[in-house]
mmCIF file of C-alpha atoms and ligand atoms in Angstrom:
data_model
loop_
_atom_site.group_PDB
_atom_site.id
_atom_site.type_symbol
_atom_site.label_atom_id
_atom_site.label_comp_id
_atom_site.label_asym_id
_atom_site.label_seq_id
_atom_site.Cartn_x
_atom_site.Cartn_y
_atom_site.Cartn_z
ATOM 1 C CA MET K 1 0.000 0.000 0.000
ATOM 2 C CA ARG K 2 1.340 3.405 -0.949
ATOM 3 C CA ILE K 3 1.005 6.227 1.568
ATOM 4 C CA PHE K 4 1.736 9.796 0.521
ATOM 5 C CA SER K 5 1.634 13.128 2.282
ATOM 6 C CA GLY K 6 2.931 16.645 1.742
ATOM 7 C CA ILE K 7 4.364 18.767 4.534
ATOM 8 C CA GLN K 8 4.466 22.553 4.553
ATOM 9 C CA PRO K 9 7.986 23.917 5.047
ATOM 10 C CA THR K 10 7.192 26.216 7.929
ATOM 11 C CA GLY K 11 9.953 27.220 10.296
ATOM 12 C CA ARG K 12 8.315 25.794 13.352
ATOM 13 C CA LYS K 13 6.012 22.871 13.927
ATOM 14 C CA HIS K 14 3.607 22.985 16.846
ATOM 15 C CA LEU K 15 2.030 20.399 19.097
ATOM 16 C CA GLY K 16 -1.079 20.253 16.887
ATOM 17 C CA ASN K 17 1.059 19.399 13.836
ATOM 18 C CA TYR K 18 3.000 16.869 15.812
ATOM 19 C CA ILE K 19 0.011 15.045 17.215
ATOM 20 C CA GLY K 20 -2.349 15.475 14.281
ATOM 21 C CA ALA K 21 0.023 14.808 11.395
ATOM 22 C CA ILE K 22 3.634 13.990 12.135
ATOM 23 C CA ARG K 23 2.845 11.018 14.376
ATOM 24 C CA GLN K 24 0.758 9.590 11.560
ATOM 25 C CA TYR K 25 3.606 9.885 9.064
ATOM 26 C CA VAL K 26 5.870 7.978 11.395
ATOM 27 C CA GLU K 27 3.284 5.286 11.896
ATOM 28 C CA GLY K 28 2.766 5.099 8.110
ATOM 29 C CA GLN K 29 6.266 3.649 7.758
ATOM 30 C CA ASP K 30 5.044 0.475 9.446
ATOM 31 C CA ARG K 31 1.802 0.215 7.515
ATOM 32 C CA GLY K 32 2.970 0.717 3.984
ATOM 33 C CA ASP K 33 5.285 2.123 1.460
ATOM 34 C CA ALA K 34 5.472 5.714 2.649
ATOM 35 C CA VAL K 35 6.417 8.771 0.582
ATOM 36 C CA TYR K 36 6.681 12.239 2.177
ATOM 37 C CA CYS K 37 7.356 15.458 0.414
ATOM 38 C CA VAL K 38 8.294 18.883 1.769
ATOM 39 C CA VAL K 39 6.164 21.134 -0.408
ATOM 40 C CA ASP K 40 8.310 24.177 -1.115
ATOM 41 C CA LEU K 41 6.430 24.954 -4.335
ATOM 42 C CA HIS K 42 3.185 25.298 -2.431
ATOM 43 C CA ALA K 43 4.929 27.734 -0.108
ATOM 44 C CA THR K 44 5.583 30.136 -3.015
ATOM 45 C CA THR K 45 1.865 30.822 -3.497
ATOM 46 C CA VAL K 46 1.831 33.404 -0.688
ATOM 47 C CA PRO K 47 4.417 36.129 0.031
ATOM 48 C CA TYR K 48 7.725 34.612 1.209
ATOM 49 C CA GLU K 49 11.481 35.219 1.399
ATOM 50 C CA PRO K 50 13.612 32.949 -0.838
ATOM 51 C CA ALA K 51 16.434 32.509 1.704
ATOM 52 C CA GLU K 52 13.926 31.763 4.430
ATOM 53 C CA LEU K 53 12.173 29.151 2.332
ATOM 54 C CA ARG K 54 15.473 27.264 1.884
ATOM 55 C CA ARG K 55 16.011 27.301 5.629
ATOM 56 C CA TYR K 56 12.455 26.240 6.378
ATOM 57 C CA VAL K 57 12.770 23.196 4.127
ATOM 58 C CA LEU K 58 15.793 22.096 6.144
ATOM 59 C CA ASP K 59 14.062 22.911 9.442
ATOM 60 C CA THR K 60 11.129 20.765 8.414
ATOM 61 C CA THR K 61 13.337 17.943 7.157
ATOM 62 C CA ALA K 62 15.241 17.898 10.460
ATOM 63 C CA MET K 63 11.950 17.914 12.355
ATOM 64 C CA MET K 64 10.609 14.921 10.416
ATOM 65 C CA LEU K 65 13.801 12.986 11.053
ATOM 66 C CA ALA K 66 13.716 13.985 14.729
ATOM 67 C CA ALA K 67 10.182 12.602 14.902
ATOM 68 C CA GLU K 68 11.704 9.375 13.600
ATOM 69 C CA LEU K 69 10.977 9.273 9.952
ATOM 70 C CA ASP K 70 13.686 6.945 8.764
ATOM 71 C CA PRO K 71 15.107 7.579 5.272
ATOM 72 C CA ASP K 72 15.733 3.847 4.953
ATOM 73 C CA ARG K 73 12.101 3.032 5.565
ATOM 74 C CA CYS K 74 10.377 5.870 3.733
ATOM 75 C CA ILE K 75 11.043 8.320 0.919
ATOM 76 C CA LEU K 76 11.540 11.874 2.157
ATOM 77 C CA PHE K 77 12.213 14.556 -0.444
ATOM 78 C CA ARG K 78 11.769 18.174 -1.513
ATOM 79 C CA GLN K 79 8.924 18.758 -3.963
ATOM 80 C CA SER K 80 10.833 21.091 -6.305
ATOM 81 C CA ASP K 81 13.579 18.474 -6.773
ATOM 82 C CA VAL K 82 11.141 16.269 -8.667
ATOM 83 C CA ARG K 83 9.959 18.247 -11.671
ATOM 84 C CA GLU K 84 7.310 15.696 -12.529
ATOM 85 C CA HIS K 85 5.064 17.395 -9.950
ATOM 86 C CA THR K 86 4.882 20.661 -11.850
ATOM 87 C CA GLU K 87 4.413 18.946 -15.179
ATOM 88 C CA LEU K 88 1.602 16.789 -13.875
ATOM 89 C CA CYS K 89 0.011 19.829 -12.279
ATOM 90 C CA TRP K 90 -0.340 21.439 -15.699
ATOM 91 C CA LEU K 91 -1.610 18.272 -17.333
ATOM 92 C CA LEU K 92 -4.250 17.814 -14.634
ATOM 93 C CA CYS K 93 -5.495 21.356 -15.170
ATOM 94 C CA SER K 94 -7.291 20.082 -18.253
ATOM 95 C CA VAL K 95 -9.543 17.857 -16.127
ATOM 96 C CA THR K 96 -10.007 20.299 -13.229
ATOM 97 C CA ALA K 97 -13.127 22.452 -13.036
ATOM 98 C CA HIS K 98 -12.465 26.139 -12.529
ATOM 99 C CA GLY K 99 -15.646 26.310 -10.454
ATOM 100 C CA ASP K 100 -14.364 23.613 -8.093
ATOM 101 C CA LEU K 101 -11.154 25.531 -7.445
ATOM 102 C CA ASN K 102 -13.203 28.624 -6.769
ATOM 103 C CA ARG K 103 -15.094 26.778 -4.051
ATOM 104 C CA MET K 104 -12.056 25.597 -2.080
ATOM 105 C CA HIS K 105 -12.262 26.827 1.533
ATOM 106 C CA GLN K 106 -8.515 27.199 1.845
ATOM 107 C CA PHE K 107 -8.328 29.348 -1.287
ATOM 108 C CA ARG K 108 -11.131 31.544 -0.021
ATOM 109 C CA GLU K 109 -9.562 31.983 3.397
ATOM 110 C CA LYS K 110 -6.047 32.552 2.159
ATOM 111 C CA SER K 111 -7.054 34.938 -0.597
ATOM 112 C CA ALA K 112 -9.094 36.983 1.866
ATOM 113 C CA ARG K 113 -5.940 37.342 3.972
ATOM 114 C CA GLN K 114 -3.717 38.674 1.157
ATOM 115 C CA ARG K 115 -2.939 42.378 1.341
ATOM 116 C CA GLU K 116 -1.397 42.786 -2.092
ATOM 117 C CA LEU K 117 -1.322 40.049 -4.683
ATOM 118 C CA ILE K 118 -3.720 37.131 -4.799
ATOM 119 C CA SER K 119 -1.513 34.925 -6.945
ATOM 120 C CA ALA K 120 -2.849 32.488 -9.513
ATOM 121 C CA GLY K 121 -0.604 30.017 -7.699
ATOM 122 C CA LEU K 122 -2.917 30.208 -4.721
ATOM 123 C CA PHE K 123 -5.806 29.318 -6.999
ATOM 124 C CA PHE K 124 -3.971 26.358 -8.569
ATOM 125 C CA TYR K 125 -2.588 25.167 -5.243
ATOM 126 C CA PRO K 126 -5.041 22.230 -5.016
ATOM 127 C CA VAL K 127 -4.113 21.031 -8.519
ATOM 128 C CA LEU K 128 -0.451 20.875 -7.545
ATOM 129 C CA GLN K 129 -1.492 18.986 -4.430
ATOM 130 C CA ALA K 130 -3.465 16.546 -6.583
ATOM 131 C CA ALA K 131 -0.368 16.113 -8.771
ATOM 132 C CA ASP K 132 1.764 15.373 -5.691
ATOM 133 C CA ILE K 133 -0.589 12.604 -4.698
ATOM 134 C CA LEU K 134 -1.462 11.146 -8.085
ATOM 135 C CA ALA K 135 2.168 10.991 -9.291
ATOM 136 C CA TYR K 136 2.756 8.124 -6.841
ATOM 137 C CA ARG K 137 -0.364 6.023 -7.419
ATOM 138 C CA THR K 138 -1.230 6.711 -3.806
ATOM 139 C CA ASP K 139 -3.724 4.595 -1.870
ATOM 140 C CA GLU K 140 -3.873 6.612 1.292
ATOM 141 C CA VAL K 141 -3.206 10.226 2.249
ATOM 142 C CA PRO K 142 -2.751 10.954 5.977
ATOM 143 C CA VAL K 143 -3.814 14.571 6.519
ATOM 144 C CA GLY K 144 -5.475 16.855 9.013
ATOM 145 C CA ASP K 145 -9.169 17.507 8.896
ATOM 146 C CA ASP K 146 -8.615 20.836 7.085
ATOM 147 C CA GLN K 147 -7.382 18.968 3.992
ATOM 148 C CA ARG K 148 -10.515 16.915 3.449
ATOM 149 C CA GLN K 149 -11.775 19.102 0.610
ATOM 150 C CA HIS K 150 -8.438 19.025 -1.216
ATOM 151 C CA ILE K 151 -8.355 15.240 -1.100
ATOM 152 C CA GLU K 152 -11.900 15.037 -2.353
ATOM 153 C CA LEU K 153 -10.942 17.277 -5.263
ATOM 154 C CA THR K 154 -7.948 15.030 -5.941
ATOM 155 C CA ARG K 155 -10.306 12.079 -6.197
ATOM 156 C CA ASP K 156 -12.562 14.003 -8.603
ATOM 157 C CA ILE K 157 -9.593 14.953 -10.755
ATOM 158 C CA ALA K 158 -8.354 11.353 -10.912
ATOM 159 C CA GLU K 159 -11.822 10.076 -11.767
ATOM 160 C CA ARG K 160 -12.353 12.674 -14.457
ATOM 161 C CA PHE K 161 -8.944 11.887 -15.938
ATOM 162 C CA ASN K 162 -9.728 8.173 -16.032
ATOM 163 C CA GLU K 163 -13.112 8.785 -17.647
ATOM 164 C CA ARG K 164 -11.676 11.087 -20.270
ATOM 165 C CA PHE K 165 -8.404 9.295 -21.102
ATOM 166 C CA GLY K 166 -8.866 5.737 -19.849
ATOM 167 C CA ASP K 167 -7.950 4.091 -16.586
ATOM 168 C CA THR K 168 -4.575 5.545 -15.616
ATOM 169 C CA LEU K 169 -4.611 7.171 -12.188
ATOM 170 C CA LYS K 170 -5.220 5.597 -8.817
ATOM 171 C CA VAL K 171 -8.069 7.196 -6.873
ATOM 172 C CA PRO K 172 -6.751 7.806 -3.329
ATOM 173 C CA ARG K 173 -8.564 7.998 -0.017
ATOM 174 C CA HIS K 174 -7.734 10.230 2.928
ATOM 175 C CA ARG K 175 -6.951 9.133 6.449
ATOM 176 C CA ILE K 176 -7.774 11.569 9.189
ATOM 177 C CA PRO K 177 -6.704 10.734 12.753
ATOM 178 C CA GLU K 178 -9.561 10.345 15.245
ATOM 179 C CA VAL K 179 -7.595 11.136 18.362
ATOM 180 C CA GLY K 180 -5.969 14.477 18.722
ATOM 181 C CA ALA K 181 -7.041 15.620 15.282
ATOM 182 C CA ARG K 182 -8.057 18.886 16.845
ATOM 183 C CA ILE K 183 -5.589 20.335 19.292
ATOM 184 C CA MET K 184 -6.901 23.802 20.058
ATOM 185 C CA ASP K 185 -5.152 27.106 20.673
ATOM 186 C CA LEU K 186 -4.446 27.553 24.396
ATOM 187 C CA GLN K 187 -5.516 31.186 24.317
ATOM 188 C CA SER K 188 -8.558 30.797 22.065
ATOM 189 C CA PRO K 189 -9.669 27.201 22.543
ATOM 190 C CA GLU K 190 -12.489 27.506 20.033
ATOM 191 C CA GLN K 191 -9.814 27.780 17.324
ATOM 192 C CA LYS K 192 -7.352 25.156 16.124
ATOM 193 C CA MET K 193 -3.733 25.539 17.137
ATOM 194 C CA SER K 194 -2.131 26.942 14.002
ATOM 195 C CA THR K 195 1.035 28.620 12.778
ATOM 196 C CA THR K 196 -0.692 31.349 10.842
ATOM 197 C CA ALA K 197 -3.732 32.537 12.730
ATOM 198 C CA ALA K 198 -2.814 31.867 16.321
ATOM 199 C CA SER K 199 -1.363 33.902 19.102
ATOM 200 C CA GLU K 200 2.199 33.031 20.034
ATOM 201 C CA GLN K 201 1.090 32.382 23.634
ATOM 202 C CA GLY K 202 -1.562 29.899 22.589
ATOM 203 C CA THR K 203 0.763 27.750 20.481
ATOM 204 C CA ILE K 204 3.212 25.206 21.872
ATOM 205 C CA TYR K 205 6.078 24.675 19.468
ATOM 206 C CA VAL K 206 7.957 21.397 19.414
ATOM 207 C CA THR K 207 11.198 23.330 19.860
ATOM 208 C CA ASP K 208 9.931 25.546 22.710
ATOM 209 C CA PRO K 209 12.236 25.606 25.743
ATOM 210 C CA GLU K 210 10.740 24.047 28.867
ATOM 211 C CA ALA K 211 10.109 27.368 30.576
ATOM 212 C CA ALA K 212 8.047 28.524 27.597
ATOM 213 C CA VAL K 213 5.879 25.404 27.696
ATOM 214 C CA VAL K 214 5.234 25.868 31.412
ATOM 215 C CA LYS K 215 4.308 29.501 30.895
ATOM 216 C CA LYS K 216 1.975 28.771 27.997
ATOM 217 C CA VAL K 217 0.154 25.931 29.730
ATOM 218 C CA LYS K 218 -0.171 27.876 32.980
ATOM 219 C CA SER K 219 -1.662 30.846 31.207
ATOM 220 C CA ALA K 220 -4.006 28.710 29.084
ATOM 221 C CA VAL K 221 -7.530 30.101 29.056
ATOM 222 C CA THR K 222 -9.936 28.160 31.266
ATOM 223 C CA ASP K 223 -13.486 28.794 32.375
ATOM 224 C CA SER K 224 -14.614 30.025 35.771
ATOM 225 C CA GLY K 225 -15.764 26.543 36.903
ATOM 226 C CA ALA K 226 -13.557 24.316 38.990
ATOM 227 C CA GLU K 227 -13.954 20.794 37.655
ATOM 228 C CA VAL K 228 -11.547 18.970 35.383
ATOM 229 C CA VAL K 229 -14.141 17.537 32.977
ATOM 230 C CA ARG K 230 -14.893 17.852 29.294
ATOM 231 C CA ALA K 231 -17.940 19.950 28.464
ATOM 232 C CA PRO K 232 -19.081 22.124 25.550
ATOM 233 C CA ASP K 233 -18.890 25.237 27.721
ATOM 234 C CA LYS K 234 -15.389 24.304 28.900
ATOM 235 C CA PRO K 235 -13.352 24.338 25.678
ATOM 236 C CA GLY K 236 -10.099 25.298 27.424
ATOM 237 C CA ILE K 237 -10.133 22.535 30.028
ATOM 238 C CA SER K 238 -11.484 20.033 27.488
ATOM 239 C CA ASN K 239 -8.531 20.805 25.244
ATOM 240 C CA LEU K 240 -5.995 20.312 28.037
ATOM 241 C CA ILE K 241 -7.631 16.982 28.914
ATOM 242 C CA GLU K 242 -7.319 15.871 25.278
ATOM 243 C CA VAL K 243 -3.710 17.000 25.123
ATOM 244 C CA LEU K 244 -2.788 15.091 28.249
ATOM 245 C CA ALA K 245 -4.630 11.999 27.017
ATOM 246 C CA VAL K 246 -2.693 12.050 23.748
ATOM 247 C CA VAL K 247 0.751 12.577 25.233
ATOM 248 C CA ARG K 248 0.111 9.806 27.727
ATOM 249 C CA GLY K 249 -1.492 7.520 25.193
ATOM 250 C CA SER K 250 -4.491 7.129 27.478
ATOM 251 C CA ASP K 251 -8.165 7.919 27.427
ATOM 252 C CA PRO K 252 -9.658 11.368 28.262
ATOM 253 C CA GLY K 253 -12.096 9.627 30.647
ATOM 254 C CA GLU K 254 -9.213 8.270 32.699
ATOM 255 C CA ILE K 255 -7.760 11.753 32.995
ATOM 256 C CA GLU K 256 -11.075 13.058 34.294
ATOM 257 C CA ASP K 257 -11.179 10.320 36.930
ATOM 258 C CA GLU K 258 -7.625 10.917 38.001
ATOM 259 C CA PHE K 259 -8.060 14.688 38.358
ATOM 260 C CA HIS K 260 -11.481 14.515 39.943
ATOM 261 C CA GLY K 261 -11.514 17.225 42.606
ATOM 262 C CA ALA K 262 -8.099 18.577 41.591
ATOM 263 C CA ARG K 263 -7.531 22.292 41.174
ATOM 264 C CA TYR K 264 -6.950 23.797 37.753
ATOM 265 C CA GLY K 265 -3.490 24.926 38.806
ATOM 266 C CA ASP K 266 -2.367 21.440 39.747
ATOM 267 C CA PHE K 267 -3.911 19.939 36.659
ATOM 268 C CA LYS K 268 -2.113 22.447 34.434
ATOM 269 C CA GLN K 269 1.143 21.681 36.178
ATOM 270 C CA ALA K 270 0.720 18.006 35.327
ATOM 271 C CA VAL K 271 -0.097 18.834 31.705
ATOM 272 C CA ALA K 272 2.956 21.094 31.335
ATOM 273 C CA HIS K 273 5.194 18.507 32.913
ATOM 274 C CA GLU K 274 4.058 15.685 30.652
ATOM 275 C CA VAL K 275 4.061 17.750 27.462
ATOM 276 C CA ILE K 276 7.674 18.679 28.202
ATOM 277 C CA ALA K 277 8.646 15.052 28.748
ATOM 278 C CA TYR K 278 6.828 14.076 25.546
ATOM 279 C CA LEU K 279 8.593 16.650 23.373
ATOM 280 C CA ALA K 280 12.044 16.585 24.976
ATOM 281 C CA PRO K 281 13.542 13.705 22.975
ATOM 282 C CA VAL K 282 12.248 15.156 19.709
ATOM 283 C CA ARG K 283 13.701 18.544 20.521
ATOM 284 C CA GLU K 284 17.081 17.076 21.403
ATOM 285 C CA ARG K 285 17.298 15.081 18.199
ATOM 286 C CA TYR K 286 16.170 18.114 16.234
ATOM 287 C CA ASP K 287 18.969 20.303 17.576
ATOM 288 C CA GLU K 288 21.489 17.667 16.681
ATOM 289 C CA LEU K 289 20.164 16.980 13.168
ATOM 290 C CA ARG K 290 19.575 20.598 12.182
ATOM 291 C CA GLY K 291 23.258 21.386 12.630
ATOM 292 C CA ASP K 292 24.343 19.087 9.806
ATOM 293 C CA GLU K 293 22.961 20.712 6.651
ATOM 294 C CA ASP K 294 25.091 18.625 4.293
ATOM 295 C CA ARG K 295 23.577 15.483 5.695
ATOM 296 C CA LEU K 296 20.034 16.892 5.414
ATOM 297 C CA GLU K 297 20.664 17.856 1.777
ATOM 298 C CA ALA K 298 22.066 14.401 1.063
ATOM 299 C CA ILE K 299 18.984 12.740 2.520
ATOM 300 C CA LEU K 300 16.693 14.951 0.427
ATOM 301 C CA ARG K 301 18.721 14.292 -2.704
ATOM 302 C CA ASP K 302 18.532 10.548 -2.172
ATOM 303 C CA GLY K 303 14.831 10.763 -1.537
ATOM 304 C CA ALA K 304 14.272 12.795 -4.689
ATOM 305 C CA GLU K 305 15.993 10.169 -6.775
ATOM 306 C CA LYS K 306 13.763 7.420 -5.440
ATOM 307 C CA ALA K 307 10.680 9.587 -5.834
ATOM 308 C CA ARG K 308 11.564 10.454 -9.427
ATOM 309 C CA ASN K 309 11.793 6.785 -10.311
ATOM 310 C CA ILE K 310 8.154 6.343 -9.380
ATOM 311 C CA ALA K 311 6.783 9.642 -10.645
ATOM 312 C CA SER K 312 8.501 9.563 -14.035
ATOM 313 C CA GLU K 313 6.817 6.304 -14.901
ATOM 314 C CA VAL K 314 3.400 7.661 -14.010
ATOM 315 C CA LEU K 315 4.121 10.762 -16.065
ATOM 316 C CA GLU K 316 5.027 8.670 -19.066
ATOM 317 C CA ASP K 317 1.646 6.987 -18.826
ATOM 318 C CA VAL K 318 -0.195 10.254 -18.430
ATOM 319 C CA ARG K 319 1.589 11.886 -21.373
ATOM 320 C CA ALA K 320 0.916 8.893 -23.587
ATOM 321 C CA ARG K 321 -2.783 8.830 -22.679
ATOM 322 C CA MET K 322 -3.147 12.526 -23.277
ATOM 323 C CA GLY K 323 -1.382 12.510 -26.646
ATOM 324 C CA VAL K 324 1.269 14.907 -25.383
ATOM 325 C CA GLY K 325 4.904 14.680 -26.540
ATOM 326 C CA SER K 326 6.440 12.398 -29.128
ATOM 327 C CA SER K 327 4.746 9.019 -29.470
ATOM 328 C CA PRO K 328 5.879 6.536 -26.837
HETATM 329 N N1 LIG W 401 -1.991 21.394 1.518
HETATM 330 C C1 LIG W 401 -1.363 20.565 2.518
HETATM 331 C C2 LIG W 401 -1.391 21.328 3.855
HETATM 332 O O1 LIG W 401 -1.612 22.512 3.887
HETATM 333 C C3 LIG W 401 0.068 20.232 2.158
HETATM 334 C C4 LIG W 401 0.162 19.324 0.971
HETATM 335 C C5 LIG W 401 0.690 19.606 -0.234
HETATM 336 C C6 LIG W 401 -0.256 17.966 0.921
HETATM 337 N N2 LIG W 401 0.635 18.527 -1.051
HETATM 338 C C7 LIG W 401 0.059 17.505 -0.369
HETATM 339 C C8 LIG W 401 -0.880 17.115 1.846
HETATM 340 C C9 LIG W 401 -0.247 16.196 -0.760
HETATM 341 C C10 LIG W 401 -1.182 15.817 1.446
HETATM 342 C C11 LIG W 401 -0.870 15.360 0.149
HETATM 343 O O2 LIG W 401 -1.165 20.719 4.867
#
């Protein structure tokens, strides 16, 4: 079974990314033939600094390795190193409905946020994502809940291609984690923890020093009640219960039992303590790996070569079916 996912090259990954996505990538190595791609081309669709983008790709690569992606057991590469992605993106445009792209939530949100240019790249973003996935005949795409619509579009594109040109592309399905799919912002617990929209104080980064984690958890917004239980009117406490359950690998109900009658302050202390212990080994490995840029580049280069072997074959098929290029 082929598993594929794309990872945004942001400078810092937070606890929500780690629990919601990164853990799933690691687990994917045991379940199938896993391919992971750091999507630097997607990152160019909004304003960015070229030198920063280079650094972010390496930051993200080091983070994935620190989380225990193993380059011997999966393919890890940089999107722009495998040119088949951009070619397939263009070819898939012919079977993508303009109206569908116009309806994408992420496009609508991101374009509303742009101050200057709303790039066409932002509009075509989901087609490039479809190309990423379809170039590897992917069965399963582990993603966060926010990517559901993009994966559905990918399926539509593959189906339309197959109808129009004959059975060529594999129609993938998504895989969204049930537990911990929604880690919320500590300051605004009705919002997901996120790199873009969130307050710095509400976001725990994997590389945060211990003192920062303590401070953030202690100042997490809670309600005026006093009980450590999950309830719709207690989004802050509910979130902390979920977080603790995930880092312990236990059940939120057990946490409620254990902290029955406890004070918020003591409960928060326990959460901070266990989040720190959970992230510490990742952070240590990260610091070590990030220092060796030559090694990171070598891993990406190796990965790209393996990825290209798969993608170029798919592209040959697609070109032949579409009547593009010299006859095969
Ligand atoms: N759009 C995804 C995100 O924002 C990143 C991504 C790019 C991706 N290409 C992909 C995810 C292919 C899964 C499969 O997280």
